[in-house]
Tab-separated table of C-alpha atoms and ligand atoms in Angstrom:
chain	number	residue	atom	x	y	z
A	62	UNK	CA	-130.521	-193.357	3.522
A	63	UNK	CA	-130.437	-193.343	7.616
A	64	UNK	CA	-131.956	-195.173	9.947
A	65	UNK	CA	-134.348	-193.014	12.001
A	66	UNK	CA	-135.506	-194.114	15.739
A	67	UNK	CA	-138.433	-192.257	16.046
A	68	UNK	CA	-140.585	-191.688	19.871
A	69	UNK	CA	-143.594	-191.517	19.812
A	70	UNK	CA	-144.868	-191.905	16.454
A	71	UNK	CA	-148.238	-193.001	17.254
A	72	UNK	CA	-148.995	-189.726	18.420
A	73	UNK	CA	-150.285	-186.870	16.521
A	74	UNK	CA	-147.205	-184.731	15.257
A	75	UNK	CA	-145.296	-188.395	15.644
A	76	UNK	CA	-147.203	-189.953	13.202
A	77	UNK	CA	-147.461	-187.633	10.923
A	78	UNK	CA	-143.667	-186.930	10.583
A	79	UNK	CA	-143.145	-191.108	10.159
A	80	UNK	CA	-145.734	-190.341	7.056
A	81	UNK	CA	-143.825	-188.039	5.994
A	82	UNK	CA	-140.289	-189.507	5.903
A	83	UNK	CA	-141.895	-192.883	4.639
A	84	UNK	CA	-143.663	-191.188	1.624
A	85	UNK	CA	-141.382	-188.665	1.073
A	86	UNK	CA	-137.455	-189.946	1.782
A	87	UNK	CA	-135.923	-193.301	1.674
A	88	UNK	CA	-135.166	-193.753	5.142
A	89	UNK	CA	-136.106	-196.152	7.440
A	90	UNK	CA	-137.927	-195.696	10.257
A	91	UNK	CA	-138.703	-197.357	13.712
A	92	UNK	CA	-141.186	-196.079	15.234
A	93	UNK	CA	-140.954	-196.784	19.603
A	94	UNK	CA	-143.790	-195.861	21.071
A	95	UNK	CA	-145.680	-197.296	24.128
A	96	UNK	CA	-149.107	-196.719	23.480
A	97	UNK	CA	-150.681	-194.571	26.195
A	98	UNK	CA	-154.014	-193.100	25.983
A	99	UNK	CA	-152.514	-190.679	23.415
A	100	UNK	CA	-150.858	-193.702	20.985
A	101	UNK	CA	-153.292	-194.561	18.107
A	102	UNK	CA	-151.935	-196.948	15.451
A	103	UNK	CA	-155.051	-196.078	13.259
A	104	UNK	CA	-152.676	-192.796	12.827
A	105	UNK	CA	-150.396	-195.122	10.462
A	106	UNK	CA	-152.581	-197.635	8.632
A	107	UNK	CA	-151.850	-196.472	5.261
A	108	UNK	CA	-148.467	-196.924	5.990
A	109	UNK	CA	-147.720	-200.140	8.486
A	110	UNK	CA	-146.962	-202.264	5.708
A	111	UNK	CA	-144.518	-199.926	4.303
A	112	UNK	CA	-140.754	-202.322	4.184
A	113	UNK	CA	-138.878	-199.258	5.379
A	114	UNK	CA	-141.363	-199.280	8.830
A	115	UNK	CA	-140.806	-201.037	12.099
A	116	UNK	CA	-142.910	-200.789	15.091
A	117	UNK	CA	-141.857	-200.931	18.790
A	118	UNK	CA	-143.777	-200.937	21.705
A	119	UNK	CA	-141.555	-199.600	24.494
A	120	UNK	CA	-141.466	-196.855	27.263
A	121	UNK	CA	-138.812	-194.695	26.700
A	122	UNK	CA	-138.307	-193.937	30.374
A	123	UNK	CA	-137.424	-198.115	30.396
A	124	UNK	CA	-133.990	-198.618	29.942
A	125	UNK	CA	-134.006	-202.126	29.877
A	126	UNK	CA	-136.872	-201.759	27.000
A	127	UNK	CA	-134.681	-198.721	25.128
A	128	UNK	CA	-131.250	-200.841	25.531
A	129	UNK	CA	-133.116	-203.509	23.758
A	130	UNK	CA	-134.523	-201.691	21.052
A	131	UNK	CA	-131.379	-199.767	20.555
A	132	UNK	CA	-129.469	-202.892	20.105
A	133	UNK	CA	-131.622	-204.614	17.676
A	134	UNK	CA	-132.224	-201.441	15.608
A	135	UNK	CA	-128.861	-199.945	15.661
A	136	UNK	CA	-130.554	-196.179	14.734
A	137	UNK	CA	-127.980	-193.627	13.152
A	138	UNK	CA	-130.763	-191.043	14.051
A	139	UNK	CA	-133.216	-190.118	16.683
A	140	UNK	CA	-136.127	-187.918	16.293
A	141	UNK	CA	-137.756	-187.296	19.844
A	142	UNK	CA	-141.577	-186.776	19.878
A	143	UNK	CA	-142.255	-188.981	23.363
A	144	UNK	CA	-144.078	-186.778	25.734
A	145	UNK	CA	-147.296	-186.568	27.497
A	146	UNK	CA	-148.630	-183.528	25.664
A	147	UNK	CA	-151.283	-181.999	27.772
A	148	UNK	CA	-151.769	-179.117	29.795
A	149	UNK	CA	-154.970	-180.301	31.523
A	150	UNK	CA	-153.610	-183.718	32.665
A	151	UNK	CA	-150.520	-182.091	34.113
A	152	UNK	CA	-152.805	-180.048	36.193
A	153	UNK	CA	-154.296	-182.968	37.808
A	154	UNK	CA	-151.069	-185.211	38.053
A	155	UNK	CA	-147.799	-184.564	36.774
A	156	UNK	CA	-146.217	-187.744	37.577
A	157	UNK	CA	-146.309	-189.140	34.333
A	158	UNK	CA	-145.026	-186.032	32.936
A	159	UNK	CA	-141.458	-186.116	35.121
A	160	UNK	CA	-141.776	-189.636	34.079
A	161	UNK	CA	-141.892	-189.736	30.419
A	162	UNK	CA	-140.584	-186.005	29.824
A	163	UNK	CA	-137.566	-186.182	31.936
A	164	UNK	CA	-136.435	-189.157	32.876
A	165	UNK	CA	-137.559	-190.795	29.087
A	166	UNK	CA	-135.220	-187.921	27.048
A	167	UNK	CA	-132.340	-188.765	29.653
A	168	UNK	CA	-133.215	-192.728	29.314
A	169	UNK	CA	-132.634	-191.879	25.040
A	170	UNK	CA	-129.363	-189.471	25.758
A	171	UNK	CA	-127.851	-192.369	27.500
A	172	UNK	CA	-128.626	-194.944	24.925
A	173	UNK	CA	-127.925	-192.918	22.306
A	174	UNK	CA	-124.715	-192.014	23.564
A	175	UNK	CA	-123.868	-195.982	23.866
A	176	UNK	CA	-124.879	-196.733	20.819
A	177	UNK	CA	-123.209	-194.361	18.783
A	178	UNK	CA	-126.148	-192.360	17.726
A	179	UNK	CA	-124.873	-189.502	15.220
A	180	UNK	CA	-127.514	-187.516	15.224
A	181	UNK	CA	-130.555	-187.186	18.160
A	182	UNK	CA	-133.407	-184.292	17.296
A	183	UNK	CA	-135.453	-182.923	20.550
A	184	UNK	CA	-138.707	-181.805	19.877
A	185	UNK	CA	-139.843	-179.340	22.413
A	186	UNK	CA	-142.175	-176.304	22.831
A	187	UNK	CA	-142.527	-172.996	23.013
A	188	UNK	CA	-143.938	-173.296	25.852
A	189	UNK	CA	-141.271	-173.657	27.366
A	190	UNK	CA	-140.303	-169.725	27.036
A	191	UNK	CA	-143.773	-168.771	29.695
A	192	UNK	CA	-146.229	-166.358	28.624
A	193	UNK	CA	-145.809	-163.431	26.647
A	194	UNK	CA	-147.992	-159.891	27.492
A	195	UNK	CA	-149.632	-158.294	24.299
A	196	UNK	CA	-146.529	-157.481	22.285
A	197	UNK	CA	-143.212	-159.320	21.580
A	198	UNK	CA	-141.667	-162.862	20.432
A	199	UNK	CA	-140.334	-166.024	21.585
A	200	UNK	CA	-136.923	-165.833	19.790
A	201	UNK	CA	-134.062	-168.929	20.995
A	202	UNK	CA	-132.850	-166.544	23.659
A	203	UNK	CA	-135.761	-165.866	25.559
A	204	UNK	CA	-135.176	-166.999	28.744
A	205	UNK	CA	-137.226	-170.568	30.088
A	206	UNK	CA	-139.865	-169.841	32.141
A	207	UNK	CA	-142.201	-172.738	32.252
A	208	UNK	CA	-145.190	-172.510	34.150
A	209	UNK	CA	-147.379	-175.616	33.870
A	210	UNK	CA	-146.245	-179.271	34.794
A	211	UNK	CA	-146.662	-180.107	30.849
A	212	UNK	CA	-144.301	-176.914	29.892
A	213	UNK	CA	-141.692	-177.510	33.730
A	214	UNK	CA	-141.199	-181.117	32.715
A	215	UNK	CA	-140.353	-180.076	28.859
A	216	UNK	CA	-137.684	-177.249	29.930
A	217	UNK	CA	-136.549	-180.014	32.019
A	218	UNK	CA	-136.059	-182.173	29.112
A	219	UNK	CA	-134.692	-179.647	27.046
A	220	UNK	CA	-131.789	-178.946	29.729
A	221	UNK	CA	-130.810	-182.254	29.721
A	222	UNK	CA	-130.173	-182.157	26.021
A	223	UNK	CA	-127.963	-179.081	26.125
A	224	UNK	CA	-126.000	-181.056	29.010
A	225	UNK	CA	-125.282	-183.910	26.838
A	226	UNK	CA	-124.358	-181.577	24.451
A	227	UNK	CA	-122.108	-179.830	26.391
A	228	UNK	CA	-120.869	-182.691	29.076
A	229	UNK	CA	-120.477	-185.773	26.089
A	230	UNK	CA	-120.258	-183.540	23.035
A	231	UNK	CA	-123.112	-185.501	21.829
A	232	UNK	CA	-124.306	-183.684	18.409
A	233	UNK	CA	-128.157	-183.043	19.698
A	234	UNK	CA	-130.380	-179.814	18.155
A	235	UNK	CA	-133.637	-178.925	19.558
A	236	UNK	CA	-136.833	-178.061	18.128
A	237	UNK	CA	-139.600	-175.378	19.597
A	238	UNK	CA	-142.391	-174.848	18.197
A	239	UNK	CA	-145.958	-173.747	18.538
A	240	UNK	CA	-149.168	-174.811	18.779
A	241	UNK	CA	-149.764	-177.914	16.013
A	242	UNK	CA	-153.373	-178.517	14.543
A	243	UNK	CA	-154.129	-181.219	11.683
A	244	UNK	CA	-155.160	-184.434	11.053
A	245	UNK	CA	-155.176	-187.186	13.696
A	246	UNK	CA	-154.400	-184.794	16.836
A	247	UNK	CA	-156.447	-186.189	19.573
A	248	UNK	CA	-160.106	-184.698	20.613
A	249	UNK	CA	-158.535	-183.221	23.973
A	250	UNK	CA	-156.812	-180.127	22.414
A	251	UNK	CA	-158.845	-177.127	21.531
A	252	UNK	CA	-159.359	-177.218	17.996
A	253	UNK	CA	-159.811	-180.803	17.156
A	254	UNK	CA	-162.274	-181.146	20.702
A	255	UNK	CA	-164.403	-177.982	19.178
A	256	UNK	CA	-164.355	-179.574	15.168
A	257	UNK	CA	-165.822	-182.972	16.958
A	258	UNK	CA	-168.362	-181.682	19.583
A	259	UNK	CA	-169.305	-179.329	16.839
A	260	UNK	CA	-169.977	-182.080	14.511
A	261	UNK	CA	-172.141	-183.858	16.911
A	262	UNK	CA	-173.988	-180.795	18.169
A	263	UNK	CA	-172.097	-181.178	21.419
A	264	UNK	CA	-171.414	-177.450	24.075
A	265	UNK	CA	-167.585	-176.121	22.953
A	266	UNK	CA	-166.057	-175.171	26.381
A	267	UNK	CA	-164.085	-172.016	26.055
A	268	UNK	CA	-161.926	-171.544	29.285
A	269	UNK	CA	-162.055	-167.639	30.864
A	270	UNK	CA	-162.404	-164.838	28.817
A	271	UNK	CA	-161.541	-167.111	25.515
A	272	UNK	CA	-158.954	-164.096	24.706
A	273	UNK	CA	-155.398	-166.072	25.072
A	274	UNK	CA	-153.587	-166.141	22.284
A	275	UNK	CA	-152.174	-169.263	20.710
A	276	UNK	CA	-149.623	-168.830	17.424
A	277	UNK	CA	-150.773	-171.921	15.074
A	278	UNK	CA	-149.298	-174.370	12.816
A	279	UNK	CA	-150.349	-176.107	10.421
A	280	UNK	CA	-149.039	-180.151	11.867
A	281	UNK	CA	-147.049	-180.888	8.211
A	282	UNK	CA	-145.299	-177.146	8.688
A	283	UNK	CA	-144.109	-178.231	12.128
A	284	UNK	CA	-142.674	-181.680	10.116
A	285	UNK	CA	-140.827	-180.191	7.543
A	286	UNK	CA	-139.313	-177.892	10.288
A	287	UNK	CA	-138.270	-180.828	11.970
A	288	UNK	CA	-136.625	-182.523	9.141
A	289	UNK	CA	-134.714	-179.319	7.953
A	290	UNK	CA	-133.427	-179.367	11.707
A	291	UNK	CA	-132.314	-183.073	11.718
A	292	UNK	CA	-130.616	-182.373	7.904
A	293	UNK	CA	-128.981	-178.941	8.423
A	294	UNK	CA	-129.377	-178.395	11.841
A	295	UNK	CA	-125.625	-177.057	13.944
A	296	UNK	CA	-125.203	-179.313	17.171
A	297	UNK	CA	-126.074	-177.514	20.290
A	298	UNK	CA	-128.525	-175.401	18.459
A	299	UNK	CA	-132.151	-174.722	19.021
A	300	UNK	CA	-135.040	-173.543	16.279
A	301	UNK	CA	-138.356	-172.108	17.072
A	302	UNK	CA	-141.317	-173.220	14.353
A	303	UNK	CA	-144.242	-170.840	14.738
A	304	UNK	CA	-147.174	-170.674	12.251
A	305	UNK	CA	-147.244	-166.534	12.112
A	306	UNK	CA	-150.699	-167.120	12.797
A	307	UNK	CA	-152.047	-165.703	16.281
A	308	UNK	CA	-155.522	-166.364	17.186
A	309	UNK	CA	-157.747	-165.583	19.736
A	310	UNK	CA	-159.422	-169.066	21.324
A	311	UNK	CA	-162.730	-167.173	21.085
A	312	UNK	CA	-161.683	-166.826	17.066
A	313	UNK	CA	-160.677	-169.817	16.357
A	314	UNK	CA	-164.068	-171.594	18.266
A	315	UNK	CA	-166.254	-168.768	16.199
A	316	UNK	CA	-164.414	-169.758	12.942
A	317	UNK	CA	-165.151	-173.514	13.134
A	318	UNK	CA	-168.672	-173.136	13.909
A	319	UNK	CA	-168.777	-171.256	11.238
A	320	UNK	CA	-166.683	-173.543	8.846
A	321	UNK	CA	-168.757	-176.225	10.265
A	322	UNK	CA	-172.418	-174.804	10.189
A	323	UNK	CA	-173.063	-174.443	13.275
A	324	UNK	CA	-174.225	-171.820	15.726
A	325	UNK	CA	-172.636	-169.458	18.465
A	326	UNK	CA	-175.275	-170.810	20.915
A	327	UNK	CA	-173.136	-174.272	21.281
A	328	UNK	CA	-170.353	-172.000	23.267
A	329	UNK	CA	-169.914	-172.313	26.790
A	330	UNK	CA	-167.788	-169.996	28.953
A	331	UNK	CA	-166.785	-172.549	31.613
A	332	UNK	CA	-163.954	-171.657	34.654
A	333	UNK	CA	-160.473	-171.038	33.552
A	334	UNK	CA	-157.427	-173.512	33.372
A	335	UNK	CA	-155.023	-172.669	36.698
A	336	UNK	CA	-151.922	-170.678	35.752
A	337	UNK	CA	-153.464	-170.409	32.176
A	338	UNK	CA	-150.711	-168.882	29.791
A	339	UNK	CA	-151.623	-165.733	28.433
A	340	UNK	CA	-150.089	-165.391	25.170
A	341	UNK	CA	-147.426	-167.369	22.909
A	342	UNK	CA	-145.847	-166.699	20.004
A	343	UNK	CA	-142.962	-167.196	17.675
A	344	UNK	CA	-139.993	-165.365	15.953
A	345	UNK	CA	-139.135	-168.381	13.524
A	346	UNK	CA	-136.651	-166.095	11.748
A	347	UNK	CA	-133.310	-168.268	12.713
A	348	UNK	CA	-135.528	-171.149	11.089
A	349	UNK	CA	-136.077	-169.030	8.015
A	350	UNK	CA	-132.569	-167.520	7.806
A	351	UNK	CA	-130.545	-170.869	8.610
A	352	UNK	CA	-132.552	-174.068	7.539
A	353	UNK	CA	-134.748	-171.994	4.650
A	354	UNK	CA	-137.782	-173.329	6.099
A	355	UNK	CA	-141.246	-171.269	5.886
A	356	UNK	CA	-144.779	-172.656	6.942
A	357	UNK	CA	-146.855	-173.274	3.734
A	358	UNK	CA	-150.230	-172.922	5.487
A	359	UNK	CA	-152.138	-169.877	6.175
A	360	UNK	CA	-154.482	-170.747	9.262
A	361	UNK	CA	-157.500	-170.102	7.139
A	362	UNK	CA	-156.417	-172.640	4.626
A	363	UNK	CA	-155.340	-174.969	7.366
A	364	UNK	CA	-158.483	-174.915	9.301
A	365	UNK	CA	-160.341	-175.478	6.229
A	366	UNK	CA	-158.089	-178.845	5.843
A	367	UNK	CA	-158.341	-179.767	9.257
A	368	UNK	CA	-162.152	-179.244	9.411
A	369	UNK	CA	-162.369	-181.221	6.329
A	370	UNK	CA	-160.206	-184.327	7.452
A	371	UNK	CA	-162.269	-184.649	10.678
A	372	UNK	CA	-165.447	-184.661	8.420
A	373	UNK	CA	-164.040	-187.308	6.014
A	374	UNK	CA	-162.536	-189.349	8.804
A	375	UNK	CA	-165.509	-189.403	11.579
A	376	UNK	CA	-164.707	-193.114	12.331
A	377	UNK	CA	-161.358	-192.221	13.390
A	378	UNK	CA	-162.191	-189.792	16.203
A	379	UNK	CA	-165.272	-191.459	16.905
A	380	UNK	CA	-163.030	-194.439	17.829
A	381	UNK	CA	-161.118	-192.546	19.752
A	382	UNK	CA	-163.565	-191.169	21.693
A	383	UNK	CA	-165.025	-194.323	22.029
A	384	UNK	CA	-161.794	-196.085	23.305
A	385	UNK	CA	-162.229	-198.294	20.662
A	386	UNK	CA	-158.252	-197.641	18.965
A	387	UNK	CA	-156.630	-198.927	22.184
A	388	UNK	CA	-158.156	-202.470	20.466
A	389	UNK	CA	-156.008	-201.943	17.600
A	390	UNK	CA	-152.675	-203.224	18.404
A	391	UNK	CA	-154.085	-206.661	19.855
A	392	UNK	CA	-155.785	-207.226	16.405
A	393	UNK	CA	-152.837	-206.100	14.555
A	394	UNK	CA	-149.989	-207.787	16.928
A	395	UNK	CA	-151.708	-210.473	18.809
A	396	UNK	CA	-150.593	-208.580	21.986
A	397	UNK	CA	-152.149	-206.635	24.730
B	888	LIG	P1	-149.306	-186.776	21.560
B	888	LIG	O1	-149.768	-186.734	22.983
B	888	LIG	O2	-150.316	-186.795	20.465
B	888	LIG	O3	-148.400	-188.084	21.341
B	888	LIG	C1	-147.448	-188.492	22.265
B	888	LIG	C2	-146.982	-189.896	21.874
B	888	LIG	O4	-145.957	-190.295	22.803
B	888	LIG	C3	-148.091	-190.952	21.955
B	888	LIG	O5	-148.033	-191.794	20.821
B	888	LIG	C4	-147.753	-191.724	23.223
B	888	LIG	O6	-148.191	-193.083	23.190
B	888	LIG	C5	-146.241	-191.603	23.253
B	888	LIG	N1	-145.706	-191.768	24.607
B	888	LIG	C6	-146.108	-191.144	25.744
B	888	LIG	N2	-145.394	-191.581	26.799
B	888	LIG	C7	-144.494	-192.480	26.307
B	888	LIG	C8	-143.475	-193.271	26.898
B	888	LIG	N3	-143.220	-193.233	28.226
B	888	LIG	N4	-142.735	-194.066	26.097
B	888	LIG	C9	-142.974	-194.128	24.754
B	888	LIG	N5	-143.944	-193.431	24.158
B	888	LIG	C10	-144.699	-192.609	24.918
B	888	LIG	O7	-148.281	-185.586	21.412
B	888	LIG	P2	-148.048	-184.585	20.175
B	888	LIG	O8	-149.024	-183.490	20.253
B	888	LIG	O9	-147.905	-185.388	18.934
B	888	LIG	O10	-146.630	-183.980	20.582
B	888	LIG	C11	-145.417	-184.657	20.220
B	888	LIG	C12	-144.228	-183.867	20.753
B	888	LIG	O11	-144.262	-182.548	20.222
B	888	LIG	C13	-144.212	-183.725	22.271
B	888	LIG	O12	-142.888	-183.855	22.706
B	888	LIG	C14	-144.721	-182.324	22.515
B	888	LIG	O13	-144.180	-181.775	23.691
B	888	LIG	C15	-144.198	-181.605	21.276
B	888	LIG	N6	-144.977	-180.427	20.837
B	888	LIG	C16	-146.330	-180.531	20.652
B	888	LIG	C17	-147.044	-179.423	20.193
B	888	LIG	C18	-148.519	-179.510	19.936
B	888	LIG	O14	-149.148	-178.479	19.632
B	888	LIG	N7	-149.151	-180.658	19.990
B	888	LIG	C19	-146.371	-178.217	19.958
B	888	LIG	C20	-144.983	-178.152	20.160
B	888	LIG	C21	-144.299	-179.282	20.594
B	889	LIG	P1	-154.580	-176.753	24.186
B	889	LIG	O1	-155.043	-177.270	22.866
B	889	LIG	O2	-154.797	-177.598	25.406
B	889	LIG	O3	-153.042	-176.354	24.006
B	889	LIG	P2	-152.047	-175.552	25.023
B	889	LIG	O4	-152.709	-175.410	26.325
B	889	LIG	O5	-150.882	-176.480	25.089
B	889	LIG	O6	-151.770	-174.256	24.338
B	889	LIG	O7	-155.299	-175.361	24.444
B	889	LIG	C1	-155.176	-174.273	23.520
B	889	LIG	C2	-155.882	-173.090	24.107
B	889	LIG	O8	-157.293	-173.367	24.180
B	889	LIG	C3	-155.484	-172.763	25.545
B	889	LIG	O9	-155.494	-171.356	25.724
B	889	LIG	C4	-156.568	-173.406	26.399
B	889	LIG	C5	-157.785	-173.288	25.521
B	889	LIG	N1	-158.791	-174.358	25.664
B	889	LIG	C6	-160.147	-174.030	25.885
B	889	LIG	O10	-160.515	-172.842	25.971
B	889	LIG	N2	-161.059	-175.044	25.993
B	889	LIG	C7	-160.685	-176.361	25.904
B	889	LIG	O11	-161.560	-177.268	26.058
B	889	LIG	C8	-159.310	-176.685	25.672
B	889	LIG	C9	-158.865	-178.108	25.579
B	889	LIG	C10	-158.400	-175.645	25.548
């Protein structure tokens, strides 16, 4: 049993890798997250009680906040989700994402360093790697191109974690992976935007030509990836995750209105995103060879789960989009 510092664990992929360590390890966990926009602590309620869970409020790009929680927690492990995740935000401002992605992972490598961390897990992108034409992989040696804000302040991040690697001898491995889908991802990324406005009878904006390609995973698949990295993972070392699963945006749209039972008439061609990536996708085969892992989830059976979930659980996005959740950690803590 470890103790496990976990960023961002309110978030989508964050929360659902605390679920998965709480329900299926005996580790503990503390979750530090600081709640932005993207932080929903409805992603945990089944497990907040759980006596192997702590929560933290805290921006990781605080020192004074991380030295804190460092000290009291004492973590043997960290598992780095932190980020600002999106694409379209990092368009219109990208402060935030120097912020949190690159000065927050160096803010972590310093504490962690201090405090005698044995163990810190990066999780990164592959979008890191640019945009691939119609043929060929991401493998761990493509070179980093990044060519959003989102994907410039990630390679950033991911830099600094080799240097600490290389500079402290600090025993760090990162994780790239590809684009994540499941329950509890928030309604601003393609598919779980097009599962909700399809559910209410709402247009599904499809940016450009709706013909870039996005490789993706099923959000559990990513988890397990991570874990295997964090267990078996070699220091300095970096794994891709991909979901062997590339779809055209214009597929994956047509395939939930179809899933959902609704009709091609709700899609609207709007203008494209600037510097839109083309293509990603994965060669997970270091993952496969070296950790054993291997995605469980074809993307038909994976939509089909997701589309479900987001049926079932129509409060929970609702809530979201209502702004509602940010209410949630006052009731819960007595704090704002
Ligand atoms: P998300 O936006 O859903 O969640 C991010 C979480 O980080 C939120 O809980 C937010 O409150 C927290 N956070 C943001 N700024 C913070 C700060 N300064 N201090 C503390 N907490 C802060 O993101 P996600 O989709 O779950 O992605 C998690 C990680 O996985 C990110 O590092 C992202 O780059 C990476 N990743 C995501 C995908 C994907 O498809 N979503 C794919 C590959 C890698
Ligand atoms: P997104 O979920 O934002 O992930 P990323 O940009 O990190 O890959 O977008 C996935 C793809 O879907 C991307 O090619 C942009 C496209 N997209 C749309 O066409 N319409 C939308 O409303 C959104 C959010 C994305």
């Amino acid at each position: 049993m470890s103790k496990i510092l976990v960023t961002g664990g309110a978030g989508f992929i964050g929360s659902n890798f605390v679920r998965m360590l709480l329900l299926g390890s005996d580790h503990e966990v503390v979750n530090v997250d600081a709640l932005t926009y993207a932080g929903n602590l409805e992603n945990l309620t089944d497990v907040e009680r759980h006596q192997r869970y702590a929560f933290v409020r805290g921006d990781i790009a605080d020192p004074v906040a991380m030295d804190a929680a460092f000290a009291e927690h004492r973590p043997e492990i960290v598992v780095h989700f932190a980020a600002e995740s999106h694409v379209d935000r990092s368009v219109l401002d990208a402060t935030a994402f120097v912020r949190t992605n690159v000065q927050g992972t160096q803010v972590l490598l310093d504490k962690s360093r201090i405090y005698g961390v044995r163990r810190f897990v990066h999780v990164s992108t592959d979008e890191v790697y640019g945009s691939l034409g119609p043929w060929g992989y991401f493998t761990e040696e493509t070179p980093i191109q990044p060519n959003s804000p989102y994907s410039a302040s990630k390679a950033g991040s991911d830099l600094l974690v080799r240097a600490a690697v290389h500079t402290h001898h600090m025993d760090c491995v990162i994780t790239r992976c590809s684009n994540n889908y499941g329950p509890y991802q928030f309604p601003e990324k393609l598919i779980p935007l097009m599962i909700a406005n399809a559910l209410e009878g709402k247009p599904l904006p499809v940016y450009g030509d709706g013909r870039n390609v996005r490789d993706w995973i099923y959000v559990t698949d990513h988890c397990e990836g991570i874990r295997m990295a964090m267990e078996h993972g070699k220091a300095g070392e970096v794994y891709n995750f991909g979901g062997d699963a590339e779809r055209e945006n214009l597929f994956v749209v047509k395939e939930i209105l179809k899933l959902v039972g609704k009709g091609e008439d709700l899609i609207r061609y709007v203008k494209d995103r600037p510097g839109h990536d083309r293509r990603y996708a994965m060669d997970s085969s270091k993952a496969r060879a070296t950790l054993g892992w291997t995605p469980r989830h074809t993307f038909e059976a994976g939509l089909q789960r997701t589309i479900e979930w987001y049926v079932q659980n129509r409060p929970w996005w609702e809530r979201v989009r209502s702004g509602a959740y940010q209410d949630y950690y006052a009731q819960q803590y007595g704090r704002r």
